[in-house]
Coordinates of N, CA and C in Angstrom, one line a residue:
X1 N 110.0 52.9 -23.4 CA 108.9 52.4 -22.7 C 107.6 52.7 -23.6
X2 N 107.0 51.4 -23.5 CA 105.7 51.8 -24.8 C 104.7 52.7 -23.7
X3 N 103.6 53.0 -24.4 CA 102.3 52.8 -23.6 C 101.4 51.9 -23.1
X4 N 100.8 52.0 -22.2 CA 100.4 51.2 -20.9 C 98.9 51.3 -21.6
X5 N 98.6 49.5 -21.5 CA 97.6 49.5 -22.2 C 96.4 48.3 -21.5
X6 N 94.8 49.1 -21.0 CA 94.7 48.4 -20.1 C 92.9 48.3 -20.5
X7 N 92.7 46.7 -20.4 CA 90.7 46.0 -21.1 C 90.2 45.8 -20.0
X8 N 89.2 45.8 -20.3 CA 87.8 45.2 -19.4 C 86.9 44.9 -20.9
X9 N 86.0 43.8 -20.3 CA 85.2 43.4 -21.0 C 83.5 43.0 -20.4
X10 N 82.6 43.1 -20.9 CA 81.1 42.7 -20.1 C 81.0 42.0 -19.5
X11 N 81.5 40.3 -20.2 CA 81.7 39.5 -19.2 C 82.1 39.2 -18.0
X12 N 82.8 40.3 -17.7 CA 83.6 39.8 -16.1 C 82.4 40.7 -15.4
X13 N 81.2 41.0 -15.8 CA 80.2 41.7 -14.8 C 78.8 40.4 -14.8
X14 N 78.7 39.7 -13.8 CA 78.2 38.8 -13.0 C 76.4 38.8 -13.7
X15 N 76.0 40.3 -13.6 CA 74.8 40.4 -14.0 C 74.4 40.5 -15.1
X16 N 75.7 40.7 -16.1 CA 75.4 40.5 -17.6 C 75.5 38.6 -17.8
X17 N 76.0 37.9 -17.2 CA 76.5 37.0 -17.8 C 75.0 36.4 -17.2
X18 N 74.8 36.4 -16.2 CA 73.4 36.1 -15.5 C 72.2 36.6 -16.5
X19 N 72.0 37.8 -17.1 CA 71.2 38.1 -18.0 C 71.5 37.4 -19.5
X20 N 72.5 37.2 -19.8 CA 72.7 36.1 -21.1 C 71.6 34.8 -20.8
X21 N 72.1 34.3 -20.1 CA 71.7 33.2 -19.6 C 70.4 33.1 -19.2
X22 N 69.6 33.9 -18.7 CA 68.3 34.1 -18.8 C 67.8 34.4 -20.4
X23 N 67.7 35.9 -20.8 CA 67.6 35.6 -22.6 C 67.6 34.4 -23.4
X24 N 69.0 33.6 -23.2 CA 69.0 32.6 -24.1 C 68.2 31.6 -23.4
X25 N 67.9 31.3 -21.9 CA 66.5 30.3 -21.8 C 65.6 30.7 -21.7
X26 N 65.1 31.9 -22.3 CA 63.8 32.1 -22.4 C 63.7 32.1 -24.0
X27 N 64.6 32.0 -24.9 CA 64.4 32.0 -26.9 C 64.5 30.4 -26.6
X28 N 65.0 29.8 -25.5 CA 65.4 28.1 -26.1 C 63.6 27.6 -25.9
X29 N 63.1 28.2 -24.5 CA 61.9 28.0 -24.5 C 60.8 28.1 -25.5
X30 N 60.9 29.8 -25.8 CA 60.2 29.8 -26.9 C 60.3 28.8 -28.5
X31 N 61.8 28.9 -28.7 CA 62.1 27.8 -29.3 C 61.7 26.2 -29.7
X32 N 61.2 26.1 -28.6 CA 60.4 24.6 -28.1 C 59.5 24.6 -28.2
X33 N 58.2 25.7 -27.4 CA 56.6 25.6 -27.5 C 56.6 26.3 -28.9
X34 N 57.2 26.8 -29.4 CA 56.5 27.0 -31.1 C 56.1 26.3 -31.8
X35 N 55.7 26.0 -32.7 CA 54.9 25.1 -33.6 C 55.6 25.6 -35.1
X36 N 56.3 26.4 -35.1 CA 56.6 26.6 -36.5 C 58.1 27.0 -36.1
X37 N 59.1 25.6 -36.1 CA 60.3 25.5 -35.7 C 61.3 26.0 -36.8
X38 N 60.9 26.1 -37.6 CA 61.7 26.8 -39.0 C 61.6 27.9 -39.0
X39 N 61.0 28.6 -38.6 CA 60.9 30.1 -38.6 C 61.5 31.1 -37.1
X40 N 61.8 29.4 -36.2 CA 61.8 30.1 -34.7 C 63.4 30.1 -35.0
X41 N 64.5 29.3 -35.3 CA 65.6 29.2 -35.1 C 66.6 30.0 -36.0
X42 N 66.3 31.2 -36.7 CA 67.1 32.3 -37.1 C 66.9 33.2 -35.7
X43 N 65.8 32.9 -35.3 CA 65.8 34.6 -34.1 C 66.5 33.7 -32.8
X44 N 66.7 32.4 -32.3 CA 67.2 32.1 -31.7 C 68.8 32.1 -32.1
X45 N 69.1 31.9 -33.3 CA 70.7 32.3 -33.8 C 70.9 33.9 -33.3
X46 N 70.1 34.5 -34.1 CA 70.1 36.1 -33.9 C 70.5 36.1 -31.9
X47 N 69.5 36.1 -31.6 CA 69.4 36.1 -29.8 C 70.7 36.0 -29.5
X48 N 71.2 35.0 -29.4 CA 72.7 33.9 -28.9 C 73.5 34.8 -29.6
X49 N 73.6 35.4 -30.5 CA 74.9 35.6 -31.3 C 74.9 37.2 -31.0
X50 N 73.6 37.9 -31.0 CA 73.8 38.9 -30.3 C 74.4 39.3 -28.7
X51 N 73.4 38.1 -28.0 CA 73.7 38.5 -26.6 C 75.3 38.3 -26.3
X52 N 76.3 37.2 -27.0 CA 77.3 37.1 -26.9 C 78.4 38.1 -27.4
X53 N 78.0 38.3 -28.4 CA 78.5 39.8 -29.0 C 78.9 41.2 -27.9
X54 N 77.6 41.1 -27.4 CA 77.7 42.1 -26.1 C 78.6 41.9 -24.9
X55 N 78.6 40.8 -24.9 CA 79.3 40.5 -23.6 C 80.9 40.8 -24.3
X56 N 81.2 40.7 -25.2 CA 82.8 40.4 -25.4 C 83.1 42.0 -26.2
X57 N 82.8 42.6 -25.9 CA 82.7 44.6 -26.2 C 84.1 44.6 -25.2
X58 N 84.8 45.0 -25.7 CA 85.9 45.5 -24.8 C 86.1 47.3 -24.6
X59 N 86.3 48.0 -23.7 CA 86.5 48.9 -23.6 C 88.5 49.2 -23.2
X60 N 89.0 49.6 -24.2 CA 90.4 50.0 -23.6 C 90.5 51.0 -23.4
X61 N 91.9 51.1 -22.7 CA 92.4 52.0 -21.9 C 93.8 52.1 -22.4
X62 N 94.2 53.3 -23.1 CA 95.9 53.3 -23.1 C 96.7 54.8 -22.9
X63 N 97.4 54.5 -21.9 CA 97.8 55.8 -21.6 C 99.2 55.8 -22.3
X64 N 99.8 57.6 -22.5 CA 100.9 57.9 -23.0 C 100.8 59.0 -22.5
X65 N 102.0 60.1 -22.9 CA 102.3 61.3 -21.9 C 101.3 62.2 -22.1
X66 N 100.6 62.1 -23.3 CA 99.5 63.3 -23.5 C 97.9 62.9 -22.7
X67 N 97.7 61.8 -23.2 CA 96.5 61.3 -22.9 C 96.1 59.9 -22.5
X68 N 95.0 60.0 -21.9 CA 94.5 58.5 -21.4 C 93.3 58.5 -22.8
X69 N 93.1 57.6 -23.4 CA 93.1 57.4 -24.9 C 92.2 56.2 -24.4
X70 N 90.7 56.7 -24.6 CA 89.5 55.1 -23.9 C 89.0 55.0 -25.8
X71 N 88.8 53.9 -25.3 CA 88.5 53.1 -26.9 C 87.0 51.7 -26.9
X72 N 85.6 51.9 -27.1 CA 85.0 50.9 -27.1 C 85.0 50.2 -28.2
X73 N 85.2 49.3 -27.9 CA 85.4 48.1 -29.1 C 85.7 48.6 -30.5
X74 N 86.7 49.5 -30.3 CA 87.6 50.3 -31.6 C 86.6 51.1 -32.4
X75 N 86.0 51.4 -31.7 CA 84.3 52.4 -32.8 C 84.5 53.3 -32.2
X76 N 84.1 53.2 -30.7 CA 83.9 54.7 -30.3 C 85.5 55.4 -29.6
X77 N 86.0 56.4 -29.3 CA 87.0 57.1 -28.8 C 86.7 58.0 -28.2
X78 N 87.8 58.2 -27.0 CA 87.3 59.7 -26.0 C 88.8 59.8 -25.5
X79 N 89.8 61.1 -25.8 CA 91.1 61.4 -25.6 C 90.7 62.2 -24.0
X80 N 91.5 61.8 -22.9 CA 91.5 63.0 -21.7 C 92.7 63.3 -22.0
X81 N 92.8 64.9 -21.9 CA 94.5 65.2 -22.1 C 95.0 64.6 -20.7
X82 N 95.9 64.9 -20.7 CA 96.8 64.1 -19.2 C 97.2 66.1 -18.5
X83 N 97.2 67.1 -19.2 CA 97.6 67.9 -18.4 C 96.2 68.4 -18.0
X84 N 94.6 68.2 -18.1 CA 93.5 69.0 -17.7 C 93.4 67.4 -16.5
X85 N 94.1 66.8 -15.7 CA 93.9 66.6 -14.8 C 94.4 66.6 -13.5
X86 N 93.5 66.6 -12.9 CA 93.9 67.6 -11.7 C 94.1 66.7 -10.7
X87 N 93.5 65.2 -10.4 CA 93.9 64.8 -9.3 C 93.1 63.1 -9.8
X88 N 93.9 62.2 -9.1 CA 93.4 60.6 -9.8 C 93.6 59.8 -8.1
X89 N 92.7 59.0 -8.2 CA 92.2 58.1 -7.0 C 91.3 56.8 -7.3
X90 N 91.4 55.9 -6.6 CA 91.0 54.8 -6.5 C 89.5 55.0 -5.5
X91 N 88.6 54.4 -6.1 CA 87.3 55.2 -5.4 C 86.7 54.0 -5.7
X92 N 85.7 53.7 -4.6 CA 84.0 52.9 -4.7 C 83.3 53.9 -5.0
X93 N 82.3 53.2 -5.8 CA 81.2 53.7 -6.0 C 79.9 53.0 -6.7
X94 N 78.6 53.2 -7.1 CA 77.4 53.0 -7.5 C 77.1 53.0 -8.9
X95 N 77.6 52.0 -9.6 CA 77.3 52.2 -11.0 C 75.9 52.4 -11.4
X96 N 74.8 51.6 -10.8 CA 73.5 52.0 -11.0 C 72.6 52.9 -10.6
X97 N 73.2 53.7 -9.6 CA 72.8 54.9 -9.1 C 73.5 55.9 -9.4
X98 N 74.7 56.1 -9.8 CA 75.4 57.2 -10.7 C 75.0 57.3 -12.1
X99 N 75.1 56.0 -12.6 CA 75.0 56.2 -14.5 C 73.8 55.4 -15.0
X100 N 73.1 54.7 -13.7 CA 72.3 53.6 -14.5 C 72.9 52.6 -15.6
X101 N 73.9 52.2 -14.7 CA 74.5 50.8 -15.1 C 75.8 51.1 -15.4
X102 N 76.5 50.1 -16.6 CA 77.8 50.2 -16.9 C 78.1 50.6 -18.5
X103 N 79.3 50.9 -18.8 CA 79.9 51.2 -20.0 C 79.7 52.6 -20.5
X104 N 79.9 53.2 -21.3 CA 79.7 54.5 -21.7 C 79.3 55.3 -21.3
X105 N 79.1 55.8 -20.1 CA 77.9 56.5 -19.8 C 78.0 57.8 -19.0
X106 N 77.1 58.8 -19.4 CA 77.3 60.5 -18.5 C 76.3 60.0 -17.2
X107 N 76.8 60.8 -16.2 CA 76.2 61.2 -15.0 C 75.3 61.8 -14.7
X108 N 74.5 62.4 -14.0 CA 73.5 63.2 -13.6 C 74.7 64.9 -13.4
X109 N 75.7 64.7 -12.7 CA 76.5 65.7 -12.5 C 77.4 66.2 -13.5
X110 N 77.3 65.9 -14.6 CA 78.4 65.9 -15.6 C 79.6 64.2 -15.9
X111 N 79.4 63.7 -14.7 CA 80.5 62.7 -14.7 C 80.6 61.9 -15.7
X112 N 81.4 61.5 -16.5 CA 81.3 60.3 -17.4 C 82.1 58.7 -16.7
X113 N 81.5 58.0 -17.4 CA 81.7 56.3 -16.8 C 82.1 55.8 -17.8
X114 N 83.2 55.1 -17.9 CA 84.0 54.2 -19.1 C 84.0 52.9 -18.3
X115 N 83.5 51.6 -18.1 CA 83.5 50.7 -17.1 C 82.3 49.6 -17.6
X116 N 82.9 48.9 -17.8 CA 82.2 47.1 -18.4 C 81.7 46.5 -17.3
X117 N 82.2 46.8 -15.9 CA 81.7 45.7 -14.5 C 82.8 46.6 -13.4
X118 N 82.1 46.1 -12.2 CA 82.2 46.1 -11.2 C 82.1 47.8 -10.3
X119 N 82.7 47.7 -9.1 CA 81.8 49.2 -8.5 C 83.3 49.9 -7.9
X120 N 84.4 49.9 -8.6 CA 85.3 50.6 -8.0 C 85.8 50.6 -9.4
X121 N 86.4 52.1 -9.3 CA 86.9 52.8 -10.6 C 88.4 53.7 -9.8
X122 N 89.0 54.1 -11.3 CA 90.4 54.9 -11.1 C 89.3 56.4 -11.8
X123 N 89.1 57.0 -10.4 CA 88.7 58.4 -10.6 C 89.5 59.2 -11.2
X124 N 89.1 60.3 -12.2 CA 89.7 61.5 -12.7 C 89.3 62.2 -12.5
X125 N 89.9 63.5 -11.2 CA 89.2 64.9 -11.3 C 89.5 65.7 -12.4
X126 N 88.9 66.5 -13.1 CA 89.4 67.4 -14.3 C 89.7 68.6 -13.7
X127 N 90.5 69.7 -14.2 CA 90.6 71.2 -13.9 C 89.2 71.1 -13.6
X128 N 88.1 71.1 -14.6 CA 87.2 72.1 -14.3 C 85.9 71.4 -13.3
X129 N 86.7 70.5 -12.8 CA 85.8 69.4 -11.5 C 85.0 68.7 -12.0
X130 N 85.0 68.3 -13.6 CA 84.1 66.9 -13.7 C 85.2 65.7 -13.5
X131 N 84.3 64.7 -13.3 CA 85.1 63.2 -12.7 C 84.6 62.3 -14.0
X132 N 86.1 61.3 -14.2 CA 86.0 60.4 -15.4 C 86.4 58.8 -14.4
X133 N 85.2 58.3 -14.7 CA 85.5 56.6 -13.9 C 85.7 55.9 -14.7
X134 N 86.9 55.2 -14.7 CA 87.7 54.3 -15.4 C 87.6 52.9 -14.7
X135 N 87.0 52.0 -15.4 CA 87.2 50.5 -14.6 C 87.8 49.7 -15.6
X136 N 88.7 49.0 -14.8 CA 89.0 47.8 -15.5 C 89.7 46.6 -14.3
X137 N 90.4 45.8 -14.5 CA 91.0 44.4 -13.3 C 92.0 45.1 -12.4
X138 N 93.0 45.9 -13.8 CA 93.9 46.1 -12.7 C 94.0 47.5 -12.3
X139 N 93.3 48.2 -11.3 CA 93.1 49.9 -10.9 C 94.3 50.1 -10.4
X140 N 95.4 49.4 -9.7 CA 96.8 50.1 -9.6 C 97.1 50.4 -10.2
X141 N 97.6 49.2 -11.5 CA 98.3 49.7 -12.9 C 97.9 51.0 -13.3
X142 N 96.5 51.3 -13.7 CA 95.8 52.0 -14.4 C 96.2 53.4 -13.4
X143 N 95.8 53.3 -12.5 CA 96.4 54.4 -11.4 C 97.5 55.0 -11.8
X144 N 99.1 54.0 -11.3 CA 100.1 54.3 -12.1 C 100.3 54.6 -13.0
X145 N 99.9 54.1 -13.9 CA 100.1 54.7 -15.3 C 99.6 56.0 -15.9
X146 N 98.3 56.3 -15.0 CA 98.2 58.0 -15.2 C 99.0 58.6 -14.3
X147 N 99.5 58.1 -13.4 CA 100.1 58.9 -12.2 C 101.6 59.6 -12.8
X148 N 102.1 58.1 -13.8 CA 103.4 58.1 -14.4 C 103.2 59.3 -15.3
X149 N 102.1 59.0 -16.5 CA 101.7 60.1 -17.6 C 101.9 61.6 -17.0
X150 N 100.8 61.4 -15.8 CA 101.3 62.9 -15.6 C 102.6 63.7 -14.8
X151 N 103.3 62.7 -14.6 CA 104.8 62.9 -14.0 C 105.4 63.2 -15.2
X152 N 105.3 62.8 -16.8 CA 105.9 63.2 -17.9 C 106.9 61.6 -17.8
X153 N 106.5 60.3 -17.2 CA 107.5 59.1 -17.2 C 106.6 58.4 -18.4
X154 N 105.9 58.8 -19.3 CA 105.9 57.7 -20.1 C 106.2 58.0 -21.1
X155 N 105.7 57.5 -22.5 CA 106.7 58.1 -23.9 C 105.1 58.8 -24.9
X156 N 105.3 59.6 -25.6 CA 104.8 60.5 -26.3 C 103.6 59.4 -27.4

């Protein structure tokens, strides 16, 4: 059995794709009332090519018997062992009132947020009682698959 391997990406969060979309009509705008149209259409390339950039940042997820193994767009890494957890759940919650917003981010209480979109995450309690929010499409899978890790049912 391999490991269980599980994305989310910016785009599937409603308010980023909504803020693209704004950005790029307000550079198409500016783009238009300028008077010096050669100079305006690198920062409108720049704009577009960045804001879409962002949106397609994937955050993985892959679990195996040691660890749940989060990965942002293959740059950044953060190993949880699979035995410093203490208990895992399917939880709502407040992305903008916990972390001020989505993706990477620590808590006011210690908590850390791994999560591209939406307001329900696969909670991790740790031994030492901080909580790790995991979001991605499918929170069962994701559930199972730590549930499996820490049963010792996946492979090394």
């Amino acid at each position: 059995m391999q490991p269980r391997r599980f994305r989310q990406f910016t785009y599937e969060q409603p308010i980023a794709l909504a803020s693209l979309l704004a950005v790029s009509g307000a550079v198409v705008v500016a783009f238009v009332l300028t008077e010096d149209l050669a100079a305006a259409w690198p920062w409108l390339l720049l704009t577009l090519v960045l804001s879409d950039a962002l949106l397609l940042i994937p955050i993985t997820f892959t679990i195996d018997r040691d660890a749940v193994r989060v990965s942002l767009a293959g740059v950044m890494h953060h190993d949880i062992p699979v035995n410093q957890i203490a208990a895992v759940e399917r939880r709502g919650y407040r992305p903008l009132r916990q972390f001020a917003g989505w993706g990477w981010r620590y808590g006011k209480d210690g908590a850390r947020q791994f999560a591209m979109a939406g307001s329900e995450a696969v909670v991790l309690t740790m031994i030492d009682g901080t909580e790790m929010y995991l979001g991605t499409r499918d929170l069962a899978g994701l559930q199972e698959a730590v549930d499996d890790a820490r049963a010792g049912r996946l492979p090394l």
